[in-house]
Coordinates of C-alpha atoms in Angstrom, one line a residue:
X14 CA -181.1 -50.3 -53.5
X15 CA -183.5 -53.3 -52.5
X16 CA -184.5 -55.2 -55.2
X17 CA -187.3 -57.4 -54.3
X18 CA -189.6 -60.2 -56.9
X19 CA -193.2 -60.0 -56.1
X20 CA -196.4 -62.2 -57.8
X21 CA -198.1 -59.1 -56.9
X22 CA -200.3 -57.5 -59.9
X23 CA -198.9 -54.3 -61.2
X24 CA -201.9 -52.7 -60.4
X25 CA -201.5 -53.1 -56.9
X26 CA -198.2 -52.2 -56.3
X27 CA -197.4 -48.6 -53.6
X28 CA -194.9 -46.9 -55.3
X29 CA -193.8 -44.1 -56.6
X30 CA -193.4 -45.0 -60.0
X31 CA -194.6 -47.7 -62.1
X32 CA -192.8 -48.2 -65.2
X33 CA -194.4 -50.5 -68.5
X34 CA -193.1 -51.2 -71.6
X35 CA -195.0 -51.5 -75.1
X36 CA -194.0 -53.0 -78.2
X37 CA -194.7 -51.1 -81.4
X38 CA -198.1 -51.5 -83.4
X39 CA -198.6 -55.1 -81.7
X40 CA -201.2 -55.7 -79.1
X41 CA -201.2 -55.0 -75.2
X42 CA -199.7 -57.7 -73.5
X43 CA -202.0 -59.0 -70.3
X44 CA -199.5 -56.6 -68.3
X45 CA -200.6 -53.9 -70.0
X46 CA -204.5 -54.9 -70.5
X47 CA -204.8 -55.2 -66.6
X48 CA -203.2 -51.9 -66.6
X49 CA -205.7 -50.6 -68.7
X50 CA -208.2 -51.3 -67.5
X51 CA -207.3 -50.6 -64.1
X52 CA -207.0 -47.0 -65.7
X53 CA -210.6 -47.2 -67.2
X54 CA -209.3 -47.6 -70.9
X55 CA -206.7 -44.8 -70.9
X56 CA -204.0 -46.4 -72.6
X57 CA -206.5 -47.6 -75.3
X58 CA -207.2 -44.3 -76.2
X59 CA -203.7 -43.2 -76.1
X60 CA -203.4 -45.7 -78.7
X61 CA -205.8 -44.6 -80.8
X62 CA -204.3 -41.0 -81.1
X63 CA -201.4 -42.3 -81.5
X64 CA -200.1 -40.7 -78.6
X65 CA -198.8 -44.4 -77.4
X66 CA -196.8 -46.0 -80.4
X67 CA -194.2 -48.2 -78.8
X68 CA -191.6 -46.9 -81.0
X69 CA -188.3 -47.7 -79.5
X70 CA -188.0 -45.0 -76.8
X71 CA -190.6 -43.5 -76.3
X72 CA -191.6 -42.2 -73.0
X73 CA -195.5 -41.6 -72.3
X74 CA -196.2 -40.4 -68.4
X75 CA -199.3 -40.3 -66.8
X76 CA -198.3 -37.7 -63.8
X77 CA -201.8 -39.0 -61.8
X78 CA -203.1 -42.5 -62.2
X79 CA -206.4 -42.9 -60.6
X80 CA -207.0 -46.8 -60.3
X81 CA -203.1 -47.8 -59.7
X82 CA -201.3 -48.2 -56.6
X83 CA -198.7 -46.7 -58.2
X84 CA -198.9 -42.7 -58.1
X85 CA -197.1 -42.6 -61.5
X86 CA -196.8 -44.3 -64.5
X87 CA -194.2 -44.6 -67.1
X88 CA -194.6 -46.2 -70.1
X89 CA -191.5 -46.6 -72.6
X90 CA -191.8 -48.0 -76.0
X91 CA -189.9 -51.1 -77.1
X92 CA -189.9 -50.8 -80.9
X93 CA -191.1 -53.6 -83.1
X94 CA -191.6 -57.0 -81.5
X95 CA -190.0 -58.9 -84.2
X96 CA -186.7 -56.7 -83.3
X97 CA -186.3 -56.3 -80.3
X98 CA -182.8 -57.3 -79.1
X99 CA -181.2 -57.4 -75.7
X100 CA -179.4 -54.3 -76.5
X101 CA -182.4 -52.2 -77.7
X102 CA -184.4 -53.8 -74.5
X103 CA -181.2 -52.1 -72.6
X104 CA -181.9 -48.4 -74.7
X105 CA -185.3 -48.9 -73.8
X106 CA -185.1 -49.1 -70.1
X107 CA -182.2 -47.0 -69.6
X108 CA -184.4 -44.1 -71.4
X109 CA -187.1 -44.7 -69.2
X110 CA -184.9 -45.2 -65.5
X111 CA -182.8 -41.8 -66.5
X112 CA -185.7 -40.3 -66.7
X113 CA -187.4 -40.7 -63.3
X114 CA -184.1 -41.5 -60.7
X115 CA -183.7 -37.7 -60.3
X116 CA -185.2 -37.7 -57.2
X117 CA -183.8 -39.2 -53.6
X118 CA -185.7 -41.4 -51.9
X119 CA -188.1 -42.8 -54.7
X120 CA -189.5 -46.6 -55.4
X121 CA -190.2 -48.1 -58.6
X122 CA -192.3 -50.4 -60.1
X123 CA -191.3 -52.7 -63.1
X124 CA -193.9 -54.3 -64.8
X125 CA -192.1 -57.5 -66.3
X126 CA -191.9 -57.4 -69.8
X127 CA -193.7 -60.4 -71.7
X128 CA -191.5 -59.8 -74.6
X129 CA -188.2 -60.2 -72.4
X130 CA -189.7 -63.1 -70.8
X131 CA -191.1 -65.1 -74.2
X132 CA -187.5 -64.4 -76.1
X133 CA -185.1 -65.2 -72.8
X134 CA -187.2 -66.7 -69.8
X135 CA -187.7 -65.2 -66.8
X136 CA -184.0 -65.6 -65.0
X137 CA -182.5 -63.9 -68.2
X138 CA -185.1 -60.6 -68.1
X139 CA -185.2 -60.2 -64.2
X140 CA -181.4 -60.1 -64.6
X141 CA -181.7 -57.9 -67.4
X142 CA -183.8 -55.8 -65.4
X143 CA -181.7 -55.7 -62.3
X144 CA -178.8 -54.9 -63.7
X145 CA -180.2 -51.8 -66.0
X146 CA -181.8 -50.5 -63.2
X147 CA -178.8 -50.4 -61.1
X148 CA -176.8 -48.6 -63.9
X149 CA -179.6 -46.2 -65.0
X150 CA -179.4 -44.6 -61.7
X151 CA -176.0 -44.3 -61.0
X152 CA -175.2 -40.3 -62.6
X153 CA -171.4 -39.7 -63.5
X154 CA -171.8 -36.3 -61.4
X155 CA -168.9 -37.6 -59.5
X156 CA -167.6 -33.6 -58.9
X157 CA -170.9 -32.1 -59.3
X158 CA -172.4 -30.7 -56.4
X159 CA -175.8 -31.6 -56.9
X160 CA -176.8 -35.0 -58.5
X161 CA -178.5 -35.6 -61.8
X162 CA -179.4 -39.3 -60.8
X163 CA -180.2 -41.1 -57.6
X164 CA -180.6 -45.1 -56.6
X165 CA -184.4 -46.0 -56.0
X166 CA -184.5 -46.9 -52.0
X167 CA -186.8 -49.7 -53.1
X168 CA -187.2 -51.6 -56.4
X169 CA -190.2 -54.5 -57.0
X170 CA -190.1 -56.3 -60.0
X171 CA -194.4 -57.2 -60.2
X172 CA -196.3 -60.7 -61.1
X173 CA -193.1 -62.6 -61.2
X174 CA -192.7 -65.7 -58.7
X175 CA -189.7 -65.0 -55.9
X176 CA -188.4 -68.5 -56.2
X177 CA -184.3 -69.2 -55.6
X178 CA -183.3 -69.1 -59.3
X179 CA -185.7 -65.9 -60.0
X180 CA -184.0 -64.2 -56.6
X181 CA -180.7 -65.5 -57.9
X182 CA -181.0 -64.3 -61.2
X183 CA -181.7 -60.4 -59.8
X184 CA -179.0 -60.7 -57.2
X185 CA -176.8 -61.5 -60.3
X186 CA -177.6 -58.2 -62.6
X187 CA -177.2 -56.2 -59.2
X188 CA -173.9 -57.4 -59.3
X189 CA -173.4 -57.2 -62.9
X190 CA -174.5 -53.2 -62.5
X191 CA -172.5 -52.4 -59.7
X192 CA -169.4 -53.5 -61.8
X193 CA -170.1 -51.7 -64.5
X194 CA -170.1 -48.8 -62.1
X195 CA -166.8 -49.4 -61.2
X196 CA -165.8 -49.7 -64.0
X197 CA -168.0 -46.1 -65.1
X198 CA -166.4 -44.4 -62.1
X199 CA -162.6 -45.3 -62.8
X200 CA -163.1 -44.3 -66.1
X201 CA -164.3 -41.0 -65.5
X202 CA -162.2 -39.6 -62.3
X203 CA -159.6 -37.1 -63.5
X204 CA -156.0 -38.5 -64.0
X205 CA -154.6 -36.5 -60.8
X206 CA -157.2 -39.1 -58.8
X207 CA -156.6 -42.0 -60.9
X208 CA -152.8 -43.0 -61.4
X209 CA -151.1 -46.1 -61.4
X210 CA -150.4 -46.2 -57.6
X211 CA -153.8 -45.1 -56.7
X212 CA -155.7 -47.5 -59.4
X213 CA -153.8 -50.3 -57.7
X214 CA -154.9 -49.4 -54.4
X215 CA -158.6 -49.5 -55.4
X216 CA -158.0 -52.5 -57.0
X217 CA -156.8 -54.1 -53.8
X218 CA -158.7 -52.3 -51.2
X219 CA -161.7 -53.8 -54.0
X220 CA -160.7 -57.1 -54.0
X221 CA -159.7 -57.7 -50.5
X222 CA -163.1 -59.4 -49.0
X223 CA -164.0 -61.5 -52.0
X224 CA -161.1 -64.4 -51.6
X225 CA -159.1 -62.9 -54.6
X226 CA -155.4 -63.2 -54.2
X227 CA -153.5 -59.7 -55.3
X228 CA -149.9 -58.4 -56.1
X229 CA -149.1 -54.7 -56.8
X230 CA -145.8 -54.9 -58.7
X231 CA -143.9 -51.8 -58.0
X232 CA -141.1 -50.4 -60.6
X233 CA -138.3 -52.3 -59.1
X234 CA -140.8 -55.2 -59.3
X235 CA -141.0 -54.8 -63.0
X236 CA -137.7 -54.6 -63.7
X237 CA -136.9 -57.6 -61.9
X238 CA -139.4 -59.2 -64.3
X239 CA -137.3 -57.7 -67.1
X240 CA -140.6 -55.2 -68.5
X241 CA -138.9 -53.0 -70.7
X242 CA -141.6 -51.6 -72.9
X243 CA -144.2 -51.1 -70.2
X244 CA -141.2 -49.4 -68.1
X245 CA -139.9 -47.1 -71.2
X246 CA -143.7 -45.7 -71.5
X247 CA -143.2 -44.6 -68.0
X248 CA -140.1 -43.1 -67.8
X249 CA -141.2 -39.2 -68.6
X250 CA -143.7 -39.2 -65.6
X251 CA -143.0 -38.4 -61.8
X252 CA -145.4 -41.2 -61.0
X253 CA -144.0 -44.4 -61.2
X254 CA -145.9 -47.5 -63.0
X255 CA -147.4 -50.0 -61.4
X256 CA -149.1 -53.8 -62.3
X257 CA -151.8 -54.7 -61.2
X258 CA -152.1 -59.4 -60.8
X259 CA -155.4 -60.6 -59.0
X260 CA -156.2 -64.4 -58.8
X261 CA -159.4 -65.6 -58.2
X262 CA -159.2 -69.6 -58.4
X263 CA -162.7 -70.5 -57.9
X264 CA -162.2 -73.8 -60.1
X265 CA -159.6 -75.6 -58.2
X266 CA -156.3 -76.6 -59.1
X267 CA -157.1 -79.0 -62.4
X268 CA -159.1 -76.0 -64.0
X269 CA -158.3 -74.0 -66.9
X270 CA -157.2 -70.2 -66.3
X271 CA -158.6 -67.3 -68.0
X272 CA -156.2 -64.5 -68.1
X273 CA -157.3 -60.9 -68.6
X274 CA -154.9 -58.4 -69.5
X275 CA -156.3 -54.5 -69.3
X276 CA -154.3 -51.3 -70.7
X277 CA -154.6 -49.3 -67.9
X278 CA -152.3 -45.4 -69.1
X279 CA -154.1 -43.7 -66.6
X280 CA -153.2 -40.5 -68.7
X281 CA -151.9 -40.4 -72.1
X282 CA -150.0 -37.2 -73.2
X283 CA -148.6 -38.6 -76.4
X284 CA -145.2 -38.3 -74.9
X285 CA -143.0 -37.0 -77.4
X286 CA -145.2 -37.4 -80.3
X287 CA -147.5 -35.1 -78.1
X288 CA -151.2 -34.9 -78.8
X289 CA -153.1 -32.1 -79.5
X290 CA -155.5 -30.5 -76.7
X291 CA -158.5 -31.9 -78.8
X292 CA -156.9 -35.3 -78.4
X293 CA -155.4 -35.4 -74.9
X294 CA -158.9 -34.1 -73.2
X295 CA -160.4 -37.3 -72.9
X296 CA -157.1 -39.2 -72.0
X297 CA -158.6 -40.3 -68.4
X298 CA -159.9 -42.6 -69.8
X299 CA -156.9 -44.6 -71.8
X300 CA -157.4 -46.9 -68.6
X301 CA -160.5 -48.3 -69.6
X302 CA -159.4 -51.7 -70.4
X303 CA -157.7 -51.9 -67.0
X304 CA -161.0 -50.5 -65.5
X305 CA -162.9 -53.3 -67.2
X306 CA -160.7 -55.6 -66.1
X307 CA -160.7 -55.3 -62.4
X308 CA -164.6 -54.8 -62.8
X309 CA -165.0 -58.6 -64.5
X310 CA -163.0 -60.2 -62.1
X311 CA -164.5 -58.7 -59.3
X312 CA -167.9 -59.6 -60.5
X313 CA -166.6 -62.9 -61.1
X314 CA -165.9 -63.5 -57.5
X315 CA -168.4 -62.0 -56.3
X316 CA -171.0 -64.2 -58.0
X317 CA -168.4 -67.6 -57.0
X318 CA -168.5 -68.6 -60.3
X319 CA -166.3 -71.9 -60.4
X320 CA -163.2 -70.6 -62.9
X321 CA -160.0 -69.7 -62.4
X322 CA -159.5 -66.0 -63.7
X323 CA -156.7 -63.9 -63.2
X324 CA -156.5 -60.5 -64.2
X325 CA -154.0 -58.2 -65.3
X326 CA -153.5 -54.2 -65.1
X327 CA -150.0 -52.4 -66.9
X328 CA -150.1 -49.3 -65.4
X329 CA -148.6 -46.1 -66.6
X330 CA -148.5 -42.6 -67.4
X331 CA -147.2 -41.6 -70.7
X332 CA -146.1 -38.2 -70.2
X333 CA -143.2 -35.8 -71.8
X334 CA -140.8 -34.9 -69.0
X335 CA -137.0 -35.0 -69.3
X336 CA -136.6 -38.7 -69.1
X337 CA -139.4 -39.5 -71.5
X338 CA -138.7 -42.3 -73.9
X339 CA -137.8 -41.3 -77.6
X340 CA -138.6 -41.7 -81.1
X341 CA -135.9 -43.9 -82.3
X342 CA -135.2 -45.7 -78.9
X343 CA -135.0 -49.5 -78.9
X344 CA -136.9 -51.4 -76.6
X345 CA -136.2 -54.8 -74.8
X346 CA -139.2 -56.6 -73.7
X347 CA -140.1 -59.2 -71.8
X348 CA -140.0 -62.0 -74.2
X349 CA -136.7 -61.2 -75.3
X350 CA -138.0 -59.2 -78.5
X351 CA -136.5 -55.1 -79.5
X352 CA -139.0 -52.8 -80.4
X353 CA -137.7 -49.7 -82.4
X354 CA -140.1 -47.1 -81.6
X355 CA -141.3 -44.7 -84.3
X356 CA -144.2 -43.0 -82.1
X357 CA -144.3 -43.0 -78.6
X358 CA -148.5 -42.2 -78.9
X359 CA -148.1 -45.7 -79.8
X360 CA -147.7 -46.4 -76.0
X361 CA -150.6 -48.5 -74.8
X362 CA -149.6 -51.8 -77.2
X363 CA -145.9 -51.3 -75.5
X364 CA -147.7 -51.5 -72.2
X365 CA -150.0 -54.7 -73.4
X366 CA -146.6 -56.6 -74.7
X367 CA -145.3 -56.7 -71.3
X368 CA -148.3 -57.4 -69.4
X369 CA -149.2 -60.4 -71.7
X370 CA -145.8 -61.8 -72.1
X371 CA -145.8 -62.2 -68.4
X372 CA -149.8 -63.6 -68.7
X373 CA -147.8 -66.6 -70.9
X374 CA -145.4 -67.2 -68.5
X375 CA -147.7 -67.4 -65.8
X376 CA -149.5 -70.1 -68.2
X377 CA -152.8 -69.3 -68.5
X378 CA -154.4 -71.2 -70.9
X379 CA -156.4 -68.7 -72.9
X380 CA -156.0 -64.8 -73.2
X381 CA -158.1 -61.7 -73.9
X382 CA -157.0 -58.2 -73.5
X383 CA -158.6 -55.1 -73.7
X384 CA -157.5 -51.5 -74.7
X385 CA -158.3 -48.1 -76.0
X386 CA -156.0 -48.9 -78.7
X387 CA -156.2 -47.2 -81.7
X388 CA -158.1 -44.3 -83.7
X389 CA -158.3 -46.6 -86.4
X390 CA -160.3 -49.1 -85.3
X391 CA -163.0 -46.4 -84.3
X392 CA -162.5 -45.0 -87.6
X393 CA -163.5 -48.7 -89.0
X394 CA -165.9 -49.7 -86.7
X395 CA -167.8 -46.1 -85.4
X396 CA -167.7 -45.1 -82.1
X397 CA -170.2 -48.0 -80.9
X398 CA -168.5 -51.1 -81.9
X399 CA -165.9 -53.6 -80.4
X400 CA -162.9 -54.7 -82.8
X401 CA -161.3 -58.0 -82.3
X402 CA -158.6 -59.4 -83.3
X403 CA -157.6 -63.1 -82.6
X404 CA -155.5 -66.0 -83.4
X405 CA -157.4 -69.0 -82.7
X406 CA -160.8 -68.6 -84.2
X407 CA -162.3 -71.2 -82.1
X408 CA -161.5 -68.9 -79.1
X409 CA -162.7 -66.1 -80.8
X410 CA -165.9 -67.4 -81.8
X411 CA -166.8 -67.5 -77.9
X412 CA -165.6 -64.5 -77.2
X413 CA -168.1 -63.0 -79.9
X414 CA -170.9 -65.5 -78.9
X415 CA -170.1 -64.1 -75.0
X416 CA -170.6 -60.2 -76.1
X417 CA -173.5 -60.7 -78.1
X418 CA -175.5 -62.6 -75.8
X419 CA -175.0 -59.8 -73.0
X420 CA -175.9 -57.0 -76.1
X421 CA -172.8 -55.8 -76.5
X422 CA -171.6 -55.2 -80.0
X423 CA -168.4 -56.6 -81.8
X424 CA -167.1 -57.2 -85.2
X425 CA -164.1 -59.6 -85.6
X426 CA -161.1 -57.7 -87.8
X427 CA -159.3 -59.5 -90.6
X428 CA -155.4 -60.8 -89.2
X429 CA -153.5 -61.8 -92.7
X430 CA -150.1 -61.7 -91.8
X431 CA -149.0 -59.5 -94.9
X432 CA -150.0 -56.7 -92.0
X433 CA -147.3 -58.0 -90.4
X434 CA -144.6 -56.8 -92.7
X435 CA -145.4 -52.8 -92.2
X436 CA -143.8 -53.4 -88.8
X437 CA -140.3 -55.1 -90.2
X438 CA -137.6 -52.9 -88.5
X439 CA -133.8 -51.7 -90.0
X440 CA -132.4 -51.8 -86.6
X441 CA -134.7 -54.4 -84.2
X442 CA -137.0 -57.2 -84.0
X443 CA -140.1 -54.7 -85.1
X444 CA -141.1 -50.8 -85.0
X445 CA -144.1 -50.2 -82.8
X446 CA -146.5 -48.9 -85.3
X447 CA -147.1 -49.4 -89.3
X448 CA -148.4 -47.1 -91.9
X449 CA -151.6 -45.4 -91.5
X450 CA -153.2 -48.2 -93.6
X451 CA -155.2 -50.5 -91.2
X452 CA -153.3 -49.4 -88.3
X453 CA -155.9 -51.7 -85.7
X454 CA -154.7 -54.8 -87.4
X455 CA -151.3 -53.5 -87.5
X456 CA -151.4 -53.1 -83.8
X457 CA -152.8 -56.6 -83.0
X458 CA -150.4 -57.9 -85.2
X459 CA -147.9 -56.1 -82.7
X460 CA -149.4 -57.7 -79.6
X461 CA -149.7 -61.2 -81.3
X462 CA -145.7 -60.9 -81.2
X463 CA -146.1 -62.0 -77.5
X464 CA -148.5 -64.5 -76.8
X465 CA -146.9 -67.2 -78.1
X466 CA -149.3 -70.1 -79.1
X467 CA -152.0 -69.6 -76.6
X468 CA -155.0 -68.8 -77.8
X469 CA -156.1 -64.9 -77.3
X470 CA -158.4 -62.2 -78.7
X471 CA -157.9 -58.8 -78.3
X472 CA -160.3 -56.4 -77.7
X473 CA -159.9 -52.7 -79.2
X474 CA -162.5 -50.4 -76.9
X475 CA -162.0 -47.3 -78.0
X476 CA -164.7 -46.3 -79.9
X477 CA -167.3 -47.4 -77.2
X478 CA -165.8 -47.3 -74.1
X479 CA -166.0 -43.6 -73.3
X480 CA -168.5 -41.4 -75.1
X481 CA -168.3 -37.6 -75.3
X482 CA -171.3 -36.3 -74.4
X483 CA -174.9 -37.5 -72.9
X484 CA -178.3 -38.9 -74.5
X485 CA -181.3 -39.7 -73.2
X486 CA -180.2 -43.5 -73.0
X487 CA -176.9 -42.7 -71.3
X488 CA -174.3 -40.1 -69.5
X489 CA -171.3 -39.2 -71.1
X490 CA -167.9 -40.7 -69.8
X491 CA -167.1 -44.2 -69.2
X492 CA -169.5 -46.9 -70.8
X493 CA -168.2 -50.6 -68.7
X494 CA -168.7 -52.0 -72.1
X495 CA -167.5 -55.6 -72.1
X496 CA -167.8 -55.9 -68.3
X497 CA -170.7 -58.1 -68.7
X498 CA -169.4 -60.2 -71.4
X499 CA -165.8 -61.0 -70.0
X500 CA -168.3 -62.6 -66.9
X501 CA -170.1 -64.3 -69.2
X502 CA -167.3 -65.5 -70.7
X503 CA -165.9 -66.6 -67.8
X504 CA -168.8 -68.3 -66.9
X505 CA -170.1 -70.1 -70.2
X506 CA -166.5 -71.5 -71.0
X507 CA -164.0 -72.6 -68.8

């Protein structure tokens, strides 16, 4: 798609579509009154019959619009002014692109929204705007024969001034959406077209012209760096597991390093302790913290942002053949620790130990890792909500701050260390799971086992990476949640 920032009036604009957004019971904004009366006063009267109430949502098409450019209109509704929030904005807009990119070959219009502008200045919204656009159209149809969704071939963002932070700031939600996508994509391809070896060839056919420095460490690899758990997970599947290490330094040498550690099971059977067919169907996407990963970091260098990031991808599948690891085996990891293991569905936190055990050697100087974790956090949180889980609250405060200024919501989880006792073993250093009784603490109490003292969160996705099925906002399958926020992140602290 071209994206392009014109001081053009809406009004003016040749396109296909125009889209507008109104806030509820509030009055037009001057985008809205030229509009208007551009349209001879038929929005007013929409208004009046209520037929135009800007509740959040809301989709109201004129089909013909004598008096525009444009040879449609779309407006959506925002919901109340006084609550609008980044992440409703997002609703908002995706609603209204979903609806319209079903076509090949189309242009849109966006009028700028005041509201956007007023609450987060004009970079913030056309980034905003850029980057929802550039998701909205992308359809997960990727083994449908005809396409629900296509990219606009042209998109002008109206009466906004094209200077170099406005162009900047739309070049930067481009690339924010495309790595969503990536993420989206990954997520959803089946698990015989997404496993360990072929994620880490994506990752480094994908990272190969943006200056990021990449290692794909094979299984003699890992055991030559002494991964036990991540191997063990492994060991009942004809595909052997991989990890993924990509190093953008973009900070110099004196910087501090980000390290971002991804749970990438490219398909989790349950092993031994084998899932039901309700449970296993959506197990593609058990990779979604990998996916996330590689998306951030490649978003990261693609914008140059001056950090130092390197990310991390365990890769595995967890399957139940002959050599499958058992319920009562013990475990060496990397660190040195024995794991006793009690449920080998418990796989993806054996994975995670490895991968940021070896994140500590390689001294990065703050963590965060990211995994489809556990059931229980999504029965604690809902399906639409990030836990995490932290043990430097300074750290974890930016983390939050980082997700909620891209709209992306999180809740930080208690860590007393009484949770810590359910995993006390009678025959090594810890069992892999605890009772049923806050089992997401339980497991980040696991994973805090092997970080040492550098200061991490970790991110349980599992309620809103992956959603079941569609709505008018968004296509079932992979989210990209927390692709945004990890660059962000990035970006705001280090």
């Amino acid at each position: 798609m071209k994206f392009s920032i014109t001081t053009t009036s809406s009004t003016e604009v040749k396109v296909n579509w125009l889209v507008a957004g109104i806030s509820e019971n509030d009055e037009f904004s001057p985008s809205l009154q030229r509009l208007d009366e551009a349209l001879g006063g038929s929005l007013s009267r929409m208004r009046e019959r209520e037929d135009l109430t800007g509740k959040a949502g809301e989709i109201s098409i004129l089909g013909d619009a004598p008096g525009l450019e444009a040879d449609r209109l779309l407006i959506v509704g925002l919901g109340p002014a006084e609550k609008q929030s980044l992440q409703e904005l997002r609703k908002a807009y995706s609603t209204a692109i979903r609806k319209i990119a079903t076509k090949e070959k189309q242009s849109l219009g966006l009028c700028t929204p005041e509201v956007i502008v007023t609450a987060l200045g004009e970079p913030v919204a056309l980034e905003f705007l850029s980057d929802t656009v550039t998701v909205s159209c992308s359809g997960q149809g990727l083994y449908q024969d005809e396409k629900s969704r296509y990219p606009f071939k042209e998109v002008l963002i109206t009466e906004i001034e094209a200077n170099k932070e406005n162009k900047a700031a739309v070049r930067r939600g481009v690339i924010l959406g495309e790595a969503v996508n990536l993420t989206r994509e990954l997520v959803n391809r089946h698990p015989d077209d997404i496993y360990p070896d072929t994620f880490a060839q994506r990752a480094a056919d994908e990272a190969a012209d943006l200056g990021i420095r990449g290692e794909i460490f094979d299984e003699e690899m890992l055991k030559d760096e002494k991964m036990g758990a991540m191997l063990a997970v492994s060991q009942g599947s004809e595909r052997p597991p991989r990890m993924v290490v990509l190093k953008y330094n973009g900070g110099g040498k004196e910087a501090p390093t980000l390290g971002l550690v991804g749970k990438g099971v490219t398909f989790d059977s349950g092993g031994l302790s084998l899932k039901t067919s309700a449970g296993m169907i959506t197990m593609k996407s058990d990779m979604a913290g990998a996916a996330t990963v590689l998306g951030a970091v490649l978003a990261i260098a693609k914008l140059k942002l001056p950090v130092n990031v390197v990310g991390y991808m365990g890769l595995v599948e967890n399957m139940t053949g002959g050599a499958a690891y058992k319920l009562g085996s013990v475990l060496t990891a990397r660190n040195g620790k024995t794991i006793e293991i009690h449920n080998t569905d418990a796989e993806g936190r054996l994975v995670l130990a490895d991968a940021l055990a070896f994140a500590v050697d390689d001294k990065v100087d703050k963590l965060v890792d990211l995994a489809t974790l556990t059931g229980a956090c999504v029965i604690a949180l809902g399906n639409d909500i990030v836990g995490a889980f932290s043990n430097d609250q300074p750290w974890c405060d930016s983390v939050l701050k980082s997700a909620r200024e891209q709209g992306e919501d999180i809740w930080q989880m208690p860590m007393y260390d009484y949770f810590a006792e359910q995993l006390k073993s009678e025959f090594a250093d810890c069992k892999n799971i605890g009772s049923r009784w806050g089992g997401a603490i339980t497991a980040a109490k696991f994973l805090e086992q092997f970080v040492g003292e550098t200061p991490w969160v970790h991110l349980d996705i599992a309620g809103p990476s992956y959603v079941e099925s569609s709505s008018a906002q968004r296509d079932a399958g992979g989210t990209g949640v927390m692709v945004r926020a990890l660059v962000r992140l990035a970006e705001a602290n280090l």
